PDB file of C-alpha atoms in Angstrom:
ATOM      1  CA  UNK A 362     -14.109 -13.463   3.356  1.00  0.00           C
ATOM      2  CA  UNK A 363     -10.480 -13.319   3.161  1.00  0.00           C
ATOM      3  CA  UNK A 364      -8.648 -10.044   4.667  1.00  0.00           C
ATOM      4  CA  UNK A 365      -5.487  -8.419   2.986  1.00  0.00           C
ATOM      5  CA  UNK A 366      -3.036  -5.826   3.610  1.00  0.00           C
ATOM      6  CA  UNK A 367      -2.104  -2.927   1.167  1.00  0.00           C
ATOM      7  CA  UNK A 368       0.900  -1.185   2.092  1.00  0.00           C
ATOM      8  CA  UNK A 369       1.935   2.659   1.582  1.00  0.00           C
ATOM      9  CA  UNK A 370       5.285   4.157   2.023  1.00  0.00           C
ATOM     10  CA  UNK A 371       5.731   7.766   1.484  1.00  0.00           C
ATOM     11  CA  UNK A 372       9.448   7.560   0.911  1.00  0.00           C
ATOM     12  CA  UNK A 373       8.643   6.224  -2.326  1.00  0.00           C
ATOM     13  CA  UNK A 374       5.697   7.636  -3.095  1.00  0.00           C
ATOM     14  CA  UNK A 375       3.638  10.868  -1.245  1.00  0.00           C
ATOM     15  CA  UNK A 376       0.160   9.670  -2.518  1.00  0.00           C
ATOM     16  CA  UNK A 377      -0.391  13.713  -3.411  1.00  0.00           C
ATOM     17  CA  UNK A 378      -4.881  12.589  -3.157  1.00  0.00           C
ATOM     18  CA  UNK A 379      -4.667  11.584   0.042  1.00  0.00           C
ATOM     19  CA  UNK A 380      -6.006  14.839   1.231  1.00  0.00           C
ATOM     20  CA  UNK A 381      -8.602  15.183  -1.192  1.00  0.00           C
ATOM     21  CA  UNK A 382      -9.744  11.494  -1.061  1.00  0.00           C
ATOM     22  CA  UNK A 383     -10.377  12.366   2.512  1.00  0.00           C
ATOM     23  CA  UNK A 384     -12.371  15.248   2.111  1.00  0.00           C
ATOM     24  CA  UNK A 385     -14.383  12.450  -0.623  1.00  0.00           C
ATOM     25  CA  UNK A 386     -14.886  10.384   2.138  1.00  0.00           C
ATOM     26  CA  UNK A 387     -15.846  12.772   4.618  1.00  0.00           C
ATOM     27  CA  UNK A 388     -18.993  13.560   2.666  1.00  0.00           C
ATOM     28  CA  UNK A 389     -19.776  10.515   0.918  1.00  0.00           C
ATOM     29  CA  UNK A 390     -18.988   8.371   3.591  1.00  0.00           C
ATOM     30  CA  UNK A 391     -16.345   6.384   1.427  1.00  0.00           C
ATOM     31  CA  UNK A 392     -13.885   6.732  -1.139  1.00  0.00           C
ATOM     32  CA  UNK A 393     -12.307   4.601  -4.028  1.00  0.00           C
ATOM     33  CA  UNK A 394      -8.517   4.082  -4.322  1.00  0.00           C
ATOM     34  CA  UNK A 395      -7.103   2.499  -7.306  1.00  0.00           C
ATOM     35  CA  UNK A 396      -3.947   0.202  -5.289  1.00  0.00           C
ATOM     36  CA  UNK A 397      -1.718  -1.695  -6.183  1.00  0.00           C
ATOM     37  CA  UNK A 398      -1.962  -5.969  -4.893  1.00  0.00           C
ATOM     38  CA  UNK A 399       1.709  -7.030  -5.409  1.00  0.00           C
ATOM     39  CA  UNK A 400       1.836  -9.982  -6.782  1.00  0.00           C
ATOM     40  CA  UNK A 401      -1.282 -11.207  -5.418  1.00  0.00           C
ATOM     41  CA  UNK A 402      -4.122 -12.444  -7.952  1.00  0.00           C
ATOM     42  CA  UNK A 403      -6.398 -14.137  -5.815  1.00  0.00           C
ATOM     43  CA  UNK A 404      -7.917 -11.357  -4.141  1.00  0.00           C
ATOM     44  CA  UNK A 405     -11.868 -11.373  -4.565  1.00  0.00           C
ATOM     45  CA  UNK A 406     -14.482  -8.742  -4.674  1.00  0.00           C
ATOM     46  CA  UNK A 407     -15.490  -8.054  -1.034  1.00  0.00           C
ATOM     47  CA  UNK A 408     -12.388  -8.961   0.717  1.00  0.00           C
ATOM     48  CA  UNK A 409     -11.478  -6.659   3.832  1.00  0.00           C
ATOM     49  CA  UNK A 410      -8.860  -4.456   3.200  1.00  0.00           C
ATOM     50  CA  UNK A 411      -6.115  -2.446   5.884  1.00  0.00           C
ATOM     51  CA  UNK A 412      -3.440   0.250   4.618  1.00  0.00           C
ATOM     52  CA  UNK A 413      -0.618   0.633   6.454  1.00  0.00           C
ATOM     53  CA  UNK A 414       1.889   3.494   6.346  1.00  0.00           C
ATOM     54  CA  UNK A 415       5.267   2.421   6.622  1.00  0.00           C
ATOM     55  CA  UNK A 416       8.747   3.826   6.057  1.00  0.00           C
ATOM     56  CA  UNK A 417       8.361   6.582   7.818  1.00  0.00           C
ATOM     57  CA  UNK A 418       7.206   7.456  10.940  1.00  0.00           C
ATOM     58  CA  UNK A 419       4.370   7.352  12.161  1.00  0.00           C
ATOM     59  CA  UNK A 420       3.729   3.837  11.254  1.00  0.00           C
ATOM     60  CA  UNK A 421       0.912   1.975  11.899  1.00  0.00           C
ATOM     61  CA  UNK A 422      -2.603   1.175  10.257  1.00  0.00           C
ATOM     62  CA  UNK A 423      -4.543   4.018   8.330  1.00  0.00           C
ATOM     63  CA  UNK A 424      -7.295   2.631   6.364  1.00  0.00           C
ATOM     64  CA  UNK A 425      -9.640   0.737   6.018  1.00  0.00           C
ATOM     65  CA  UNK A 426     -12.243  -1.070   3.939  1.00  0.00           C
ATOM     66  CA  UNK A 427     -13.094  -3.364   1.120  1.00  0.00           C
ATOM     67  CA  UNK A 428     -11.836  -4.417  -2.569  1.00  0.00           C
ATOM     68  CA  UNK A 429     -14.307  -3.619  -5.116  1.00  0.00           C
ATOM     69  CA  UNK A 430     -12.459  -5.823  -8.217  1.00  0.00           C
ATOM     70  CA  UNK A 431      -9.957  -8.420  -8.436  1.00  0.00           C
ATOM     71  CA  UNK A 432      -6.503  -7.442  -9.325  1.00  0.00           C
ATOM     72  CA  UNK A 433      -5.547  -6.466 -13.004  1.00  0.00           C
ATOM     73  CA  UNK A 434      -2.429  -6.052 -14.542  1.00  0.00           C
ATOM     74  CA  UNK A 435      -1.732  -2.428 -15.556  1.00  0.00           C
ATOM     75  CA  UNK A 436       1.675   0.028 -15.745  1.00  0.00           C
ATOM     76  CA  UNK A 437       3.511  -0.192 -12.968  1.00  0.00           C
ATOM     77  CA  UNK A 438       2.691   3.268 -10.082  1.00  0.00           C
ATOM     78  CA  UNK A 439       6.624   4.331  -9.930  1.00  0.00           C
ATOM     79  CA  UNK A 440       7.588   6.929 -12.330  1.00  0.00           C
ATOM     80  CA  UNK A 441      11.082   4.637 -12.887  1.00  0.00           C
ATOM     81  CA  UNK A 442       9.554   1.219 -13.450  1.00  0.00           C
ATOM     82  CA  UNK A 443       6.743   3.004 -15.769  1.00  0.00           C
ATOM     83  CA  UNK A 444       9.773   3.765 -17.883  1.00  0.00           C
ATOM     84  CA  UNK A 445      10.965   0.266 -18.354  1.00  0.00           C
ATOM     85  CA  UNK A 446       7.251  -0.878 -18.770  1.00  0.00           C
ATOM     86  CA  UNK A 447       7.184  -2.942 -16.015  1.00  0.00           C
ATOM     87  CA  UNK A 448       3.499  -3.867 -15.332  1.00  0.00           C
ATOM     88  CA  UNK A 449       2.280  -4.698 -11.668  1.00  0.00           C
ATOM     89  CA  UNK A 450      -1.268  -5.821 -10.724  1.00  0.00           C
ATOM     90  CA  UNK A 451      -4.376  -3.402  -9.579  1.00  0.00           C
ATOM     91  CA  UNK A 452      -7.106  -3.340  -7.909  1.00  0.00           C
ATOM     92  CA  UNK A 453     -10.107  -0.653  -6.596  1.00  0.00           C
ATOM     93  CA  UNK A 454     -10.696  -0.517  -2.479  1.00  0.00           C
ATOM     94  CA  UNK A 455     -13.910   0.889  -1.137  1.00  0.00           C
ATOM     95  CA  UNK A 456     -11.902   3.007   2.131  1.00  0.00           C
ATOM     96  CA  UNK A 457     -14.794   2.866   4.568  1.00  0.00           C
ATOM     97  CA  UNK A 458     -11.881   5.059   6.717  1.00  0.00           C
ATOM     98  CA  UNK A 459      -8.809   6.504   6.303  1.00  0.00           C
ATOM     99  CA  UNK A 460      -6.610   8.679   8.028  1.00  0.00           C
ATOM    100  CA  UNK A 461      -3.405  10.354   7.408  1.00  0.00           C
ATOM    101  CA  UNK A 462      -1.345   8.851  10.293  1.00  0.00           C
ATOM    102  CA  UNK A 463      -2.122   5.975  12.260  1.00  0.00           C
ATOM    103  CA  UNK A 464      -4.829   5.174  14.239  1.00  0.00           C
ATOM    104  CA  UNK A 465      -3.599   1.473  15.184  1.00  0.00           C
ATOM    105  CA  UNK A 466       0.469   1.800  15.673  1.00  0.00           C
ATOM    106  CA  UNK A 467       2.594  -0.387  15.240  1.00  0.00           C
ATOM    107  CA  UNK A 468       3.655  -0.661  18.879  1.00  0.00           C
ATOM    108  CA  UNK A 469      -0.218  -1.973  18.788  1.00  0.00           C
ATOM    109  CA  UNK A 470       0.922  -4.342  16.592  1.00  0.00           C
ATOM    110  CA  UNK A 471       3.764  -5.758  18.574  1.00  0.00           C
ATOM    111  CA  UNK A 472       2.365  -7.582  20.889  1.00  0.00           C
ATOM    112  CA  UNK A 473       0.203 -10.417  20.558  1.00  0.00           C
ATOM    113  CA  UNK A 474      -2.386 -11.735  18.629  1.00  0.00           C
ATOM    114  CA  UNK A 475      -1.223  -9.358  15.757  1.00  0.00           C
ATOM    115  CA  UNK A 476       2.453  -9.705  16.751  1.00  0.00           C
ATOM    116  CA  UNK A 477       2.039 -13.329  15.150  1.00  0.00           C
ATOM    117  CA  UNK A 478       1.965 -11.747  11.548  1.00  0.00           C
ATOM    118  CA  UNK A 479       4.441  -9.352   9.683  1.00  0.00           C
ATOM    119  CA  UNK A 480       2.826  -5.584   9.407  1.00  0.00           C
ATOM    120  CA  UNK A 481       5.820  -4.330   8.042  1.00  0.00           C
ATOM    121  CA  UNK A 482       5.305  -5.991   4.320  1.00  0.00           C
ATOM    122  CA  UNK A 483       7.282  -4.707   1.442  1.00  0.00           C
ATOM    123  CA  UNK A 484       3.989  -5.613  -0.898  1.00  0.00           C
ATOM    124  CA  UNK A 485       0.514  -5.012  -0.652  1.00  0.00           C
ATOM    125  CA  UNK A 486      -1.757  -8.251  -1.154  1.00  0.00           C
ATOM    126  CA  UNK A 487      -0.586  -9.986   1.530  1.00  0.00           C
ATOM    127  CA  UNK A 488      -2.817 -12.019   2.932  1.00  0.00           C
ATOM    128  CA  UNK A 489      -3.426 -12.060   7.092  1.00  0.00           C
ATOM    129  CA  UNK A 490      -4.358 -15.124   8.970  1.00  0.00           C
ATOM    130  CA  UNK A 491      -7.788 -15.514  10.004  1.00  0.00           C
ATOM    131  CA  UNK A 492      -7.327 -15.404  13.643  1.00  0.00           C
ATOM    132  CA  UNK A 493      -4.940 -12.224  13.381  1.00  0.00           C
ATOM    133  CA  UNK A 494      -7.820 -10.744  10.957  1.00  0.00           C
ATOM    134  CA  UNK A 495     -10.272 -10.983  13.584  1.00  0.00           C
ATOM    135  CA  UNK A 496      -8.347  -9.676  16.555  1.00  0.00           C
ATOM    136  CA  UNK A 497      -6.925  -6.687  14.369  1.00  0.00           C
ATOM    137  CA  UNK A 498     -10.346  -5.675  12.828  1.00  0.00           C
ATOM    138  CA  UNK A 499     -11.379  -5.454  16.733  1.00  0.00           C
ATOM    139  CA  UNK A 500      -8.544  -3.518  18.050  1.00  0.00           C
ATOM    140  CA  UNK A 501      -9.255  -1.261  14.773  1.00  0.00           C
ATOM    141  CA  UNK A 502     -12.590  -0.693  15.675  1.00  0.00           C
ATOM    142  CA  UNK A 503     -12.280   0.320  18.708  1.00  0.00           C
ATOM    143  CA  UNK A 504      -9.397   2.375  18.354  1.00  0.00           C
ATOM    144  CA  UNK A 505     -11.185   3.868  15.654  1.00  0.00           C
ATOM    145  CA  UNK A 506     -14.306   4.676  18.081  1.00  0.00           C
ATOM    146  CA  UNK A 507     -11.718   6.206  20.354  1.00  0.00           C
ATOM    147  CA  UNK A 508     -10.519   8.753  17.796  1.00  0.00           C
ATOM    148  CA  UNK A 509     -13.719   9.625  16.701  1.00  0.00           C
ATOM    149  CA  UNK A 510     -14.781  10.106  20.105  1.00  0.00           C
ATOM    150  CA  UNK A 511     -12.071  12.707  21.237  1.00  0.00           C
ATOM    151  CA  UNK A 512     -12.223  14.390  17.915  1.00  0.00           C
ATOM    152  CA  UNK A 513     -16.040  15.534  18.585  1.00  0.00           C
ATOM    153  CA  UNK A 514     -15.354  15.908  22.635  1.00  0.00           C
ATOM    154  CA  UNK A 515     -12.646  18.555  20.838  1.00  0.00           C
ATOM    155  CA  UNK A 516     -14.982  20.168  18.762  1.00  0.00           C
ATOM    156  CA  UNK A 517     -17.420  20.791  20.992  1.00  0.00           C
ATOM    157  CA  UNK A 518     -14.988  22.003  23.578  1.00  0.00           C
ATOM    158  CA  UNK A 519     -13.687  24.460  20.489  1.00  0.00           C
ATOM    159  CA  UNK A 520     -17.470  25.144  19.921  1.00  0.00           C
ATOM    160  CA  UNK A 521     -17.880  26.122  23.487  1.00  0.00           C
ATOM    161  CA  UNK A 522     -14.529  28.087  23.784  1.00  0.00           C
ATOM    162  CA  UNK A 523     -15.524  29.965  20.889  1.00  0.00           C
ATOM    163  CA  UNK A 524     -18.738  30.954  21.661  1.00  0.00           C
ATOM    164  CA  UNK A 525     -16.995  32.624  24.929  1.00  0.00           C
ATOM    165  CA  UNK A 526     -18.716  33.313  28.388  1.00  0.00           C
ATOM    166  CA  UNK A 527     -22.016  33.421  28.979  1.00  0.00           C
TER     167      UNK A 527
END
């Protein structure tokens, strides 16, 4: 299956549920995202999906997971083009993960394998070569598994902290 990258910048929009989408997540184990795909139609039903966050720093991968429909077009998500009635296409993701900054920078990104693609898109839909697909949904995984792994060595040393001397 085919692997595509959606694309978030928060100096044009703050997604305001990306807290409680989280917090979704963190109980269910996923969470669905209504995105836009750009211009892209031929995105199918199970394709891999990675957010970035660009714009602003941090930058970097945030998400990721699987699209649950092909792209439909609907009103546009900017306030100003909803006005004109511009139209853009959506789709649903399945976020399997998602974080509010980066867990895969973009100095990750700069070298290669995944240097060989452009991260920095000004669309979501793009599609990412195979080979960079594969080496990117390693280095997520793992970084991923790092993350994880010092946020429960933290909690437990908070656990242990809090439960004072013995």
């Amino acid at each position: 299956m085919a692997t595509f990258l959606f694309a978030w910048n928060p100096k044009y929009w703050n997604w305001p549920e990306l807290a409680a989408q989280r917090r979704v997540l963190a109980k269910k184990g996923y969470v669905d995202v209504q995105w836009a795909s750009g211009a892209t139609r031929q995105i199918e039903p199970g394709s891999r999906a990675f957010m970035v966050r660009l714009g602003v720093p941090p930058k970097g991968l945030i998400g990721a997971g699987s699209t649950m429909t092909a792209p439909v077009e609907g009103p546009h998500w900017r306030e100003d083009h909803k006005l004109k009635r511009t139209t853009t296409l959506h789709l649903w993701i399945r976020f399997d993960t998602l974080f509010d900054a980066p867990v895969v920078t973009m100095d990750d990104l700069a070298v290669p394998p995944y240097s060989r693609f452009r991260w920095a898109t000004r669309a979501s839909g793009v599609r990412i070569p195979s080979n960079v697909a594969d080496a990117a949904e390693t280095l997520w995984e793992r970084k991923v598994a790092a993350f994880n792994d010092a946020a429960k060595r933290a909690k437990i040393a908070g656990a242990k902290r809090a439960s004072g001397p013995r």
